[in-house]
Short mmCIF file of C-alpha atoms (C1' of nucleotides) in Angstrom, two decimals:
data_model
loop_
_atom_site.label_atom_id
_atom_site.label_comp_id
_atom_site.label_asym_id
_atom_site.label_seq_id
_atom_site.Cartn_x
_atom_site.Cartn_y
_atom_site.Cartn_z
CA MET A 29 0.00 0.00 0.00
CA ASN A 30 1.04 3.53 -0.65
CA PRO A 31 2.62 4.66 2.62
CA SER A 32 1.59 8.30 2.20
CA LEU A 33 -2.08 7.47 2.40
CA ASN A 34 -4.23 7.99 5.47
CA LEU A 35 -7.24 5.92 6.41
CA ALA A 36 -10.71 6.84 7.66
CA PHE A 37 -12.65 4.14 9.48
CA ILE A 38 -16.38 4.76 9.63
CA ASP A 39 -19.39 3.24 11.31
CA PHE A 40 -23.00 4.36 11.54
CA GLU A 41 -25.97 3.25 13.58
CA THR A 42 -29.26 3.79 11.77
CA THR A 43 -33.01 3.48 12.20
CA GLY A 44 -33.10 0.52 9.81
CA PHE A 45 -31.80 -0.96 6.59
CA SER A 46 -33.08 1.21 3.84
CA PRO A 47 -32.32 4.90 3.30
CA ARG A 48 -34.66 4.79 0.29
CA LYS A 49 -37.48 3.78 2.60
CA GLY A 50 -36.62 6.76 4.78
CA ASP A 51 -34.28 5.21 7.31
CA ARG A 52 -31.70 7.60 8.71
CA ILE A 53 -28.43 7.75 10.61
CA VAL A 54 -28.73 8.02 14.41
CA GLU A 55 -25.06 7.76 15.39
CA ALA A 56 -21.82 8.34 13.52
CA ALA A 57 -18.18 7.58 14.29
CA VAL A 58 -15.01 8.21 12.28
CA ILE A 59 -11.47 7.35 13.31
CA THR A 60 -8.62 8.43 11.03
CA THR A 61 -5.15 6.90 11.12
CA ASP A 62 -1.98 7.04 9.11
CA CYS A 63 -0.92 3.98 7.16
CA ASN A 64 0.87 2.59 10.24
CA GLY A 65 -2.27 2.66 12.32
CA ASN A 66 -1.37 5.72 14.39
CA ILE A 67 -4.56 7.53 15.28
CA LEU A 68 -4.87 11.01 13.77
CA SER A 69 -8.39 11.96 14.83
CA GLN A 70 -11.52 10.60 16.43
CA PHE A 71 -15.07 11.72 15.85
CA GLU A 72 -18.25 10.53 17.47
CA THR A 73 -21.77 11.91 17.80
CA LEU A 74 -25.43 11.03 18.06
CA VAL A 75 -27.53 12.30 15.16
CA ASN A 76 -31.15 13.37 15.43
CA PRO A 77 -32.95 11.48 12.65
CA LEU A 78 -35.89 13.92 12.73
CA ARG A 79 -38.23 10.99 12.42
CA GLU A 80 -39.50 8.10 14.53
CA VAL A 81 -36.67 6.16 16.18
CA THR A 82 -36.58 2.45 15.37
CA GLY A 83 -33.93 -0.21 15.90
CA THR A 84 -33.56 0.76 19.57
CA GLU A 85 -33.28 -2.93 20.47
CA ILE A 86 -30.07 -2.95 18.37
CA HIS A 87 -28.36 0.35 19.11
CA GLN A 88 -30.07 1.21 22.46
CA LEU A 89 -30.70 4.81 21.35
CA THR A 90 -34.05 6.38 22.28
CA ALA A 91 -35.94 9.39 21.03
CA GLU A 92 -35.20 11.03 24.35
CA MET A 93 -31.44 10.80 23.74
CA LEU A 94 -31.57 11.62 20.05
CA GLY A 95 -33.94 14.54 20.48
CA GLN A 96 -31.06 16.53 21.96
CA ALA A 97 -28.56 15.61 19.23
CA PRO A 98 -27.64 17.69 16.17
CA GLY A 99 -29.30 16.75 12.89
CA PHE A 100 -27.23 15.38 10.03
CA SER A 101 -27.07 18.82 8.39
CA GLU A 102 -25.15 20.10 11.36
CA ILE A 103 -22.51 17.37 11.29
CA ALA A 104 -22.24 16.74 7.54
CA ASP A 105 -19.23 19.01 7.11
CA ASP A 106 -17.44 17.58 10.15
CA LEU A 107 -17.93 14.11 8.76
CA LEU A 108 -16.55 15.05 5.36
CA PHE A 109 -13.69 16.96 6.97
CA HIS A 110 -12.47 13.70 8.46
CA LEU A 111 -13.07 11.68 5.32
CA LYS A 112 -11.48 13.98 2.76
CA ASP A 113 -8.48 12.48 0.96
CA LYS A 114 -8.56 9.38 3.17
CA ILE A 115 -9.25 5.82 2.18
CA ILE A 116 -12.62 4.95 3.69
CA ILE A 117 -12.79 1.64 5.54
CA GLY A 118 -15.71 -0.06 7.23
CA HIS A 119 -17.24 -3.45 7.99
CA ASN A 120 -19.78 -4.26 5.31
CA LEU A 121 -18.90 -0.84 4.00
CA SER A 122 -21.55 -0.75 1.27
CA PHE A 123 -24.17 -0.48 4.01
CA ASP A 124 -22.54 2.57 5.61
CA LEU A 125 -21.75 4.21 2.27
CA LYS A 126 -25.34 3.82 1.15
CA PHE A 127 -26.47 5.78 4.20
CA LEU A 128 -23.65 8.31 3.97
CA GLU A 129 -24.44 9.04 0.32
CA ALA A 130 -28.17 9.29 0.98
CA GLU A 131 -27.71 11.69 3.91
CA LEU A 132 -25.20 13.85 2.04
CA GLU A 133 -27.45 13.99 -1.01
CA ARG A 134 -30.35 15.07 1.13
CA HIS A 135 -28.27 17.83 2.73
CA TYR A 136 -26.15 19.14 -0.16
CA LYS A 137 -28.78 18.49 -2.84
CA ARG A 138 -26.27 16.84 -5.13
CA GLN A 139 -24.99 13.36 -5.81
CA PHE A 140 -22.17 11.65 -3.94
CA LEU A 141 -20.41 8.46 -4.87
CA PHE A 142 -17.82 6.96 -2.58
CA GLN A 143 -15.68 3.87 -2.59
CA GLY A 144 -13.52 2.27 0.02
CA MET A 145 -12.28 -0.95 1.53
CA CYS A 146 -14.53 -3.41 3.28
CA THR A 147 -13.16 -5.49 6.16
CA LEU A 148 -15.91 -8.05 5.61
CA GLN A 149 -14.74 -8.48 2.01
CA LEU A 150 -11.12 -8.64 3.14
CA SER A 151 -11.97 -11.40 5.60
CA LYS A 152 -13.39 -13.47 2.76
CA TYR A 153 -10.06 -13.39 0.93
CA LEU A 154 -7.98 -14.07 4.02
CA PHE A 155 -10.19 -16.68 5.70
CA PRO A 156 -12.32 -18.16 2.92
CA THR A 157 -13.66 -20.99 5.06
CA LEU A 158 -14.76 -18.95 8.05
CA PRO A 159 -18.49 -19.69 8.46
CA VAL A 160 -19.44 -16.47 10.31
CA ARG A 161 -17.79 -13.13 9.64
CA ARG A 162 -19.89 -10.48 11.32
CA LEU A 163 -17.94 -7.90 13.29
CA GLU A 164 -18.36 -9.62 16.66
CA ALA A 165 -17.30 -12.99 15.35
CA LEU A 166 -14.32 -11.60 13.49
CA CYS A 167 -13.17 -9.77 16.59
CA GLU A 168 -13.39 -12.99 18.55
CA PHE A 169 -11.54 -14.88 15.83
CA LEU A 170 -8.68 -12.37 15.63
CA ASP A 171 -8.62 -11.65 19.35
CA VAL A 172 -9.67 -8.03 18.96
CA GLU A 173 -11.45 -6.31 21.82
CA LEU A 174 -14.95 -5.06 21.10
CA GLY A 175 -16.32 -2.78 23.81
CA ASN A 176 -19.99 -2.01 23.31
CA ALA A 177 -21.18 -3.80 20.21
CA HIS A 178 -23.53 -1.60 18.16
CA CYS A 179 -22.15 1.57 19.63
CA ALA A 180 -20.76 3.39 16.60
CA PHE A 181 -17.47 4.37 18.19
CA SER A 182 -16.77 0.94 19.68
CA ASP A 183 -17.51 -0.77 16.39
CA CYS A 184 -15.27 1.76 14.67
CA GLN A 185 -12.38 1.14 17.07
CA ALA A 186 -12.78 -2.59 16.58
CA THR A 187 -12.66 -2.12 12.82
CA VAL A 188 -9.38 -0.22 13.16
CA SER A 189 -7.72 -3.09 15.05
CA LEU A 190 -9.35 -5.66 12.83
CA PHE A 191 -7.95 -4.00 9.74
CA SER A 192 -4.45 -3.76 11.14
CA ARG A 193 -4.49 -7.47 12.07
CA MET A 194 -5.70 -8.45 8.65
CA LEU A 195 -3.23 -6.13 6.98
CA SER A 196 -0.23 -7.83 8.59
CA LEU A 197 -1.69 -11.27 7.81
CA ALA A 198 -2.14 -10.28 4.18
CA ASN A 199 1.40 -8.94 3.98
CA GLY A 200 2.76 -12.26 5.20
CA GLN A 201 0.91 -13.91 2.35
CA PRO A 202 3.03 -13.17 -0.75
CA ASP A 203 0.41 -14.14 -3.33
CA PHE A 204 -2.25 -11.87 -1.86
CA VAL A 205 -3.90 -9.77 -4.56
CA TRP A 206 -4.38 -6.24 -3.31
CA ASP A 207 -5.98 -5.11 -6.56
CA ARG A 208 -9.26 -6.68 -5.50
CA ILE A 209 -9.75 -4.58 -2.39
CA ILE A 210 -7.64 -1.47 -2.83
CA ALA A 211 -9.64 1.75 -3.18
CA GLU A 212 -9.09 5.36 -4.13
CA PRO A 213 -9.07 7.97 -1.36
CA CYS A 214 -12.17 10.06 -0.85
CA SER A 215 -11.93 13.04 -3.16
CA LEU A 216 -14.02 16.16 -2.60
CA ASP A 217 -14.21 19.28 -4.76
CA PHE A 218 -14.69 21.57 -1.75
CA ASP A 219 -13.30 22.10 1.74
CA PRO A 220 -15.74 21.05 4.44
CA TYR A 221 -16.01 23.49 7.30
CA PRO A 222 -16.27 21.63 10.63
CA ARG A 223 -18.68 23.11 13.15
CA GLY A 224 -17.85 20.97 16.12
CA ILE A 225 -21.39 20.39 17.36
CA PHE A 226 -21.40 16.87 18.80
CA ILE A 227 -23.06 14.97 21.58
CA ASN A 228 -22.21 11.42 22.57
CA ARG A 229 -24.24 8.83 24.45
CA ASN A 230 -23.02 9.74 27.91
CA GLN A 231 -23.55 13.43 27.36
CA ALA A 232 -27.09 12.76 26.14
CA LEU A 233 -27.84 10.66 29.23
CA GLU A 234 -26.35 13.28 31.53
CA LYS A 235 -28.37 15.99 29.87
CA SER A 236 -31.55 13.93 30.30
CA SER A 237 -30.96 13.29 33.98
CA PHE A 238 -30.05 16.93 34.52
CA LYS A 239 -33.36 17.98 33.01
CA LYS A 240 -35.17 15.50 35.20
CA SER A 241 -33.55 16.81 38.35
CA GLN A 242 -34.29 20.45 37.61
CA LEU A 243 -37.68 20.60 39.32
CA ARG A 244 -36.40 18.72 42.36
CA ASP A 245 -33.43 21.07 42.68
CA PHE A 246 -35.72 24.07 42.35
CA ILE A 247 -37.93 22.79 45.16
CA LYS A 248 -34.88 22.23 47.39
CA ARG A 249 -34.05 25.92 47.18
CA LEU A 250 -37.51 27.10 48.21
CA PRO A 251 -38.00 28.63 51.67
CA SER A 252 -38.86 26.03 54.25
CA ASP A 253 -41.41 28.11 56.15
CA PRO A 254 -44.81 28.72 54.58
CA THR A 255 -45.71 32.39 54.38
CA LYS A 256 -49.44 31.84 53.95
CA GLU A 257 -52.15 29.28 53.41
CA VAL A 258 -52.31 28.44 49.73
CA SER A 259 -54.95 27.14 47.35
CA GLU A 260 -53.70 24.02 45.65
CA LEU A 261 -56.35 23.66 43.03
CA GLN A 262 -54.90 26.00 40.45
CA TYR A 263 -51.50 24.37 40.69
CA LEU A 264 -52.97 20.86 40.48
CA ASN A 265 -54.77 21.83 37.30
CA LEU A 266 -51.59 23.21 35.81
CA LEU A 267 -49.77 19.99 36.76
CA ASP A 268 -52.44 17.93 35.07
CA GLU A 269 -52.20 19.95 31.90
CA VAL A 270 -48.43 20.05 31.81
CA LEU A 271 -47.92 16.35 32.60
CA ALA A 272 -50.51 14.99 30.16
CA ASP A 273 -47.85 14.22 27.57
CA ARG A 274 -45.55 12.84 30.28
CA LEU A 275 -42.89 15.27 29.10
CA LEU A 276 -41.70 18.36 30.91
CA THR A 277 -40.41 20.95 28.46
CA ASP A 278 -38.32 23.91 29.55
CA ALA A 279 -41.31 26.20 28.98
CA GLU A 280 -43.58 23.97 31.08
CA LEU A 281 -40.97 23.82 33.83
CA GLU A 282 -40.80 27.60 33.83
CA SER A 283 -44.59 27.91 34.08
CA LEU A 284 -44.58 25.61 37.13
CA LYS A 285 -41.74 27.57 38.73
CA ASP A 286 -43.56 30.82 38.00
CA MET A 287 -46.72 29.75 39.73
CA ILE A 288 -44.78 28.38 42.71
CA LEU A 289 -43.01 31.70 43.13
CA VAL A 290 -46.06 33.88 42.48
CA GLU A 291 -48.17 31.89 44.93
CA GLY A 292 -45.30 31.89 47.40
CA PHE A 293 -45.35 28.13 48.05
CA ALA A 294 -42.90 26.80 50.60
CA GLN A 295 -40.76 23.74 50.02
CA ASN A 296 -42.90 21.30 51.97
CA GLN A 297 -46.09 22.72 50.47
CA VAL A 298 -44.92 22.01 46.92
CA LYS A 299 -43.76 18.58 47.98
CA SER A 300 -47.10 17.76 49.49
CA ILE A 301 -49.03 19.05 46.47
CA HIS A 302 -46.87 16.88 44.21
CA GLU A 303 -47.44 13.89 46.44
CA ASP A 304 -51.16 14.67 46.43
CA TYR A 305 -51.17 14.67 42.66
CA LEU A 306 -49.39 11.34 42.56
CA ARG A 307 -51.75 9.95 45.18
CA LYS A 308 -54.81 10.95 43.16
CA LEU A 309 -53.42 9.25 40.07
CA CYS A 310 -52.59 6.22 42.15
CA ARG A 311 -56.10 6.12 43.54
CA ILE A 312 -57.56 6.12 40.03
CA TYR A 313 -55.31 3.20 39.11
CA TRP A 314 -56.34 1.26 42.23
CA ILE A 315 -60.09 1.68 41.59
CA ASP A 316 -60.33 -1.87 40.25
CA HIS A 317 -58.21 -3.15 43.21
CA ASP A 318 -55.41 -3.97 40.80
CA LEU A 319 -52.32 -2.09 39.70
CA SER A 320 -51.18 -3.25 36.28
CA GLN A 321 -47.61 -3.14 35.04
CA ALA A 322 -48.45 -0.26 32.67
CA GLU A 323 -50.06 1.70 35.49
CA TYR A 324 -47.09 1.15 37.78
CA MET A 325 -44.67 2.28 35.07
CA ASP A 326 -46.73 5.41 34.54
CA LEU A 327 -46.65 6.20 38.27
CA LYS A 328 -42.88 5.85 38.18
CA VAL A 329 -42.63 8.23 35.23
CA VAL A 330 -44.83 10.83 36.89
CA SER A 331 -43.06 10.58 40.25
CA GLU A 332 -39.71 11.00 38.55
CA MET A 333 -40.96 14.07 36.71
CA LEU A 334 -42.20 15.56 39.97
CA GLY A 335 -38.95 14.79 41.75
CA ILE A 336 -40.56 12.38 44.20
CA GLU A 337 -38.25 9.75 45.71
CA GLU A 338 -38.88 6.11 45.01
CA GLN A 339 -39.52 5.19 48.67
CA ILE A 340 -42.25 7.81 48.87
CA LEU A 341 -43.85 6.50 45.69
CA ASP A 342 -43.80 2.97 47.08
CA ALA A 343 -45.37 4.20 50.32
CA ILE A 344 -48.14 6.01 48.43
CA ILE A 345 -48.85 2.94 46.32
CA LEU A 346 -49.11 0.80 49.45
CA GLU A 347 -51.38 3.26 51.25
CA GLU A 348 -53.71 3.51 48.28
CA GLU A 349 -53.76 -0.24 47.88
CA ILE A 350 -54.94 -0.63 51.45
CA LYS A 351 -57.58 2.05 50.96
CA SER A 352 -58.84 0.44 47.76
CA LYS A 353 -59.09 -2.96 49.46
CA ALA A 354 -61.03 -1.39 52.32
CA GLU A 355 -63.58 -0.01 49.88
CA GLN A 356 -64.02 -3.40 48.29
CA LEU A 357 -67.75 -3.55 48.90
CA SER A 358 -68.62 -0.23 47.41
CA ASP A 359 -68.83 -0.05 43.65
CA PRO A 360 -65.95 1.68 41.98
CA PRO A 361 -67.04 5.20 41.16
CA GLU A 362 -68.13 5.57 37.58
CA ARG A 363 -65.99 8.20 35.97
CA GLY A 364 -67.71 10.33 33.37
CA PHE A 365 -66.24 10.90 29.96
CA GLU A 366 -68.53 13.64 28.70
CA MET A 367 -65.51 15.82 28.13
CA LEU A 368 -64.29 13.39 25.45
CA ILE A 369 -67.42 13.43 23.30
CA ASP A 370 -66.92 14.82 19.80
CA LYS A 371 -63.26 15.52 20.50
CA THR A 372 -60.98 14.68 17.57
CA ILE A 373 -58.09 12.35 18.33
CA CYS A 374 -55.16 10.93 16.40
CA PHE A 375 -52.60 8.23 17.27
CA THR A 376 -48.91 8.10 16.44
CA GLY A 377 -46.33 5.34 16.89
CA ALA A 378 -46.86 1.72 17.90
CA LEU A 379 -48.73 1.44 21.18
CA ASN A 380 -46.84 -0.06 24.12
CA ALA A 381 -49.84 -1.44 25.94
CA THR A 382 -50.70 -5.12 25.94
CA LEU A 383 -53.96 -6.84 26.78
CA ASN A 384 -53.64 -10.33 28.28
CA GLY A 385 -50.07 -10.40 27.02
CA ALA A 386 -50.93 -9.58 23.40
CA PRO A 387 -49.93 -6.19 22.01
CA ILE A 388 -52.82 -3.83 21.37
CA ASP A 389 -52.98 -2.51 17.84
CA ARG A 390 -53.99 0.98 16.88
CA SER A 391 -57.35 0.03 15.42
CA PHE A 392 -58.37 -1.43 18.77
CA ALA A 393 -57.47 1.80 20.56
CA GLN A 394 -59.39 3.73 17.92
CA LYS A 395 -62.42 1.54 18.47
CA ILE A 396 -62.31 2.29 22.20
CA ALA A 397 -62.01 6.01 21.45
CA ILE A 398 -65.02 5.87 19.13
CA GLU A 399 -67.05 4.08 21.82
CA HIS A 400 -66.38 7.09 24.02
CA GLY A 401 -67.76 9.41 21.37
CA MET A 402 -64.45 10.60 20.04
CA VAL A 403 -63.71 11.21 16.37
CA ILE A 404 -60.64 9.54 14.84
CA LYS A 405 -58.34 11.53 12.58
CA SER A 406 -55.63 9.78 10.59
CA GLY A 407 -53.34 12.78 10.47
CA VAL A 408 -52.50 15.91 12.42
CA SER A 409 -54.14 19.08 11.23
CA LYS A 410 -54.87 22.42 12.88
CA GLY A 411 -58.22 21.59 14.46
CA LEU A 412 -57.10 18.35 16.12
CA ASP A 413 -57.91 18.15 19.84
CA TYR A 414 -55.56 15.39 21.00
CA LEU A 415 -52.60 13.42 19.72
CA VAL A 416 -51.83 10.20 21.60
CA THR A 417 -48.15 9.17 21.61
CA ALA A 418 -46.72 5.91 22.87
CA ASP A 419 -43.35 7.63 23.28
CA PRO A 420 -43.58 11.19 24.68
CA ASN A 421 -40.21 11.99 23.10
CA SER A 422 -41.39 10.78 19.71
CA LEU A 423 -39.72 12.47 16.76
CA SER A 424 -42.36 11.26 14.32
CA GLY A 425 -43.77 13.66 11.75
CA LYS A 426 -47.13 13.73 13.51
CA SER A 427 -45.56 14.63 16.85
CA LEU A 428 -43.38 17.36 15.37
CA LYS A 429 -46.39 18.86 13.60
CA ALA A 430 -48.58 18.66 16.71
CA ARG A 431 -45.93 20.42 18.81
CA ASP A 432 -45.66 23.03 16.12
CA TYR A 433 -49.43 23.65 16.10
CA GLY A 434 -49.60 23.58 19.88
CA ILE A 435 -51.97 20.61 19.86
CA LYS A 436 -52.43 18.79 23.18
CA ILE A 437 -50.26 15.69 23.25
CA ILE A 438 -51.42 12.89 25.52
CA ALA A 439 -49.22 10.02 26.72
CA GLU A 440 -50.60 6.54 26.13
CA PRO A 441 -51.32 5.67 29.81
CA VAL A 442 -53.24 8.92 30.17
CA PHE A 443 -55.41 7.95 27.22
CA TRP A 444 -56.20 4.54 28.74
CA SER A 445 -57.13 6.16 32.01
CA TRP A 446 -59.36 8.68 30.24
CA VAL A 447 -61.33 5.93 28.54
CA ASN A 448 -61.29 3.91 31.75
CA PHE A 449 -59.67 0.96 30.05
CA LYS A 450 -57.43 -1.52 31.82
CA VAL A 451 -54.28 -2.68 30.05
CA ASP A 452 -51.60 -5.02 31.37
"C1'" DC B 16 -38.22 -5.03 7.68
"C1'" DC B 17 -33.58 -3.78 2.09
"C1'" DA B 18 -29.86 -4.93 -1.08
"C1'" DC B 19 -26.20 -7.68 -2.11
"C1'" DT B 20 -23.18 -11.82 -2.16
"C1'" DA B 21 -22.11 -16.68 -2.00
"C1'" DT B 22 -23.36 -21.08 -1.91
"C1'" DA B 23 -26.77 -24.97 -2.12
"C1'" DA B 24 -30.34 -27.20 -4.12
"C1'" DA B 25 -33.50 -27.99 -7.63
"C1'" DA B 26 -34.86 -27.74 -12.30
"C1'" DT B 27 -33.85 -27.90 -17.06
"C1'" DG B 28 -30.78 -28.95 -21.00
"C1'" DT B 29 -27.58 -31.79 -23.78
"C1'" DA B 30 -25.19 -35.75 -25.25
"C1'" DC B 31 -24.87 -40.29 -25.65
"C1'" DC B 32 -26.27 -45.20 -25.19
"C1'" DT B 33 -29.67 -49.02 -25.86
"C1'" DG B 34 -32.72 -52.54 -28.22
"C1'" DG B 35 -35.85 -53.32 -31.89
"C1'" DC C 16 -36.04 -43.28 -35.83
"C1'" DC C 17 -37.98 -43.50 -31.00
"C1'" DA C 18 -38.74 -44.07 -25.99
"C1'" DG C 19 -36.26 -44.45 -21.99
"C1'" DG C 20 -32.15 -44.34 -19.15
"C1'" DT C 21 -27.76 -42.35 -17.53
"C1'" DA C 22 -24.28 -38.81 -16.79
"C1'" DC C 23 -22.88 -34.47 -16.71
"C1'" DA C 24 -23.49 -29.30 -17.88
"C1'" DT C 25 -26.02 -25.21 -17.49
"C1'" DT C 26 -29.61 -22.30 -15.67
"C1'" DT C 27 -32.95 -20.98 -12.18
"C1'" DT C 28 -34.45 -20.69 -7.54
"C1'" DA C 29 -33.80 -20.95 -2.61
"C1'" DT C 30 -31.39 -20.17 1.49
"C1'" DA C 31 -28.40 -17.91 4.54
"C1'" DG C 32 -25.45 -14.28 6.20
"C1'" DT C 33 -23.88 -9.15 6.43
"C1'" DG C 34 -24.91 -4.17 7.94
"C1'" DG C 35 -29.05 -0.99 11.65
#
DNA sequence: CCACTATAAAATGTACCTGG
DNA sequence: CCAGGTACATTTTATAGTGG
C-alpha cells in the first residue's frame, strides 16, 4: 500500500436498513489513522434522525437521547472533513456508504459516490472458510477487543484493530492480490467546514438526567417556612395539563416555577401538592383493586418528573392499595367521559400497551375512542384536539407537527385512564 | 423489515447409449 | 427413428449471512 495514504474508518448506527425507505443515521463515528495505524483523529456523535426512532433494540438509542442531538445537516461538514483524501474503511462498507451518500445527497442536494475498503470483504479473501464473519465474530476470531457492540465508536475502534491485524496477515501472504480490495481515497471538490457540534451517548444521558432533576433542585431551594395558606387547586390543574404528555419541556418547567413563586409556596407545600397529585393518580389506578404493570410504570414516570423519591412512591402505592381494598364492597365510582365526546383524536407510533399479554394494535385503541364518542383523525391538522403518543419523546412527523401547532399531546397511559380501560 | 453476495439445491438442457 | 435411461453441464431458484 502507498505509505503516504491515510485511512478513515467509519461506522453508523441507523433506524433501519433502507435509506430509500426513509431510514436515517442516528449515530456516527469516524477514526482516522496514518498507514501505520497511528490515530490522527476521532469523531463521534449522536444524530437526530428527525423521524420516529426504530432499531432501539439494536443500538439502544431512544428518542429522548436523540432529540437533543444535532441533525445530520449540522454534522455533515465535520464528517466530510475527516473523510477527505482518506481511504474509507468499514465493515460491510456498502451499508454505511449507502447511508452516507443518501444523507449527504439530502443535505447538499447533489450526488455523492464513494468507494472504500470493506473489512468483511477482506476477511473473505484471508479466511475463505470462516463460516461467520460479522464484526463480533471476526473480533473474537482475531482476538480483537470489542467494547460495546452496536455503539458506533466501539464498532469503529474494533474495525481499526481488525484491519491492522488483517493487513499484517495479508502482507505475510506473498500471493495476496491487493488489486481486489484497494480503493481510491475520498476526493471532494470543496473544503468542508467543521462546526464541532457533537453529543455522545453519555452526554445525552447526563443531559436527560439533569433535566429530570431540575424541578427537584428548584424545590430544594424554596424557603422552608410557609408564608401563607395556599390554594392548591390552580396548581394541580396546571400539573395535570403540563404532565398529560408525560414530558416536561423547559417552557412547562418555567410555568410551574412561575406559579410556585407567584403563589409563594414553601418547600414542603410544593412537595405535598406533588405527592397529592401522585396519590390521586394512584387512587384512580387502584379503583379496580389492581395495579397493572403499565399503570405502575406510569406512576414511576410521573413521580420521577415531579422529583418524588422512590420510597415515597412505594409508600403512596401501598397506602392507596390498602384504601382500595377497604372499599371493596362499594362499587368503583363511575368516571364520566362527557368531556371526550366529539373531540378529535389521532394516534402516532406503535402502542406499548398489551392486553392479556398480546400487544394492542392501533385500530383497537381507535375503536375504544369511538365508543367514548371521540372522532378519529388519521393525520395531524390544525383543528385536532388530542394526539396520543406511545413515546412522549417521539420524533415522528405527527408529533413534530402537533408540537408546532400547539396541539395537546397525551401520553398513552393517560389515554387509557381517560377511557377507563385496563391494560396489562 | 432492504440490497447484495455466496453457496446450495432444484430444475432444465444436452449428449450419448440401448434394443428393436 | 424412437422411448427411456444415464451422466454431466447449465440455468434458475432458494437459502443464509452481512450491515441498523
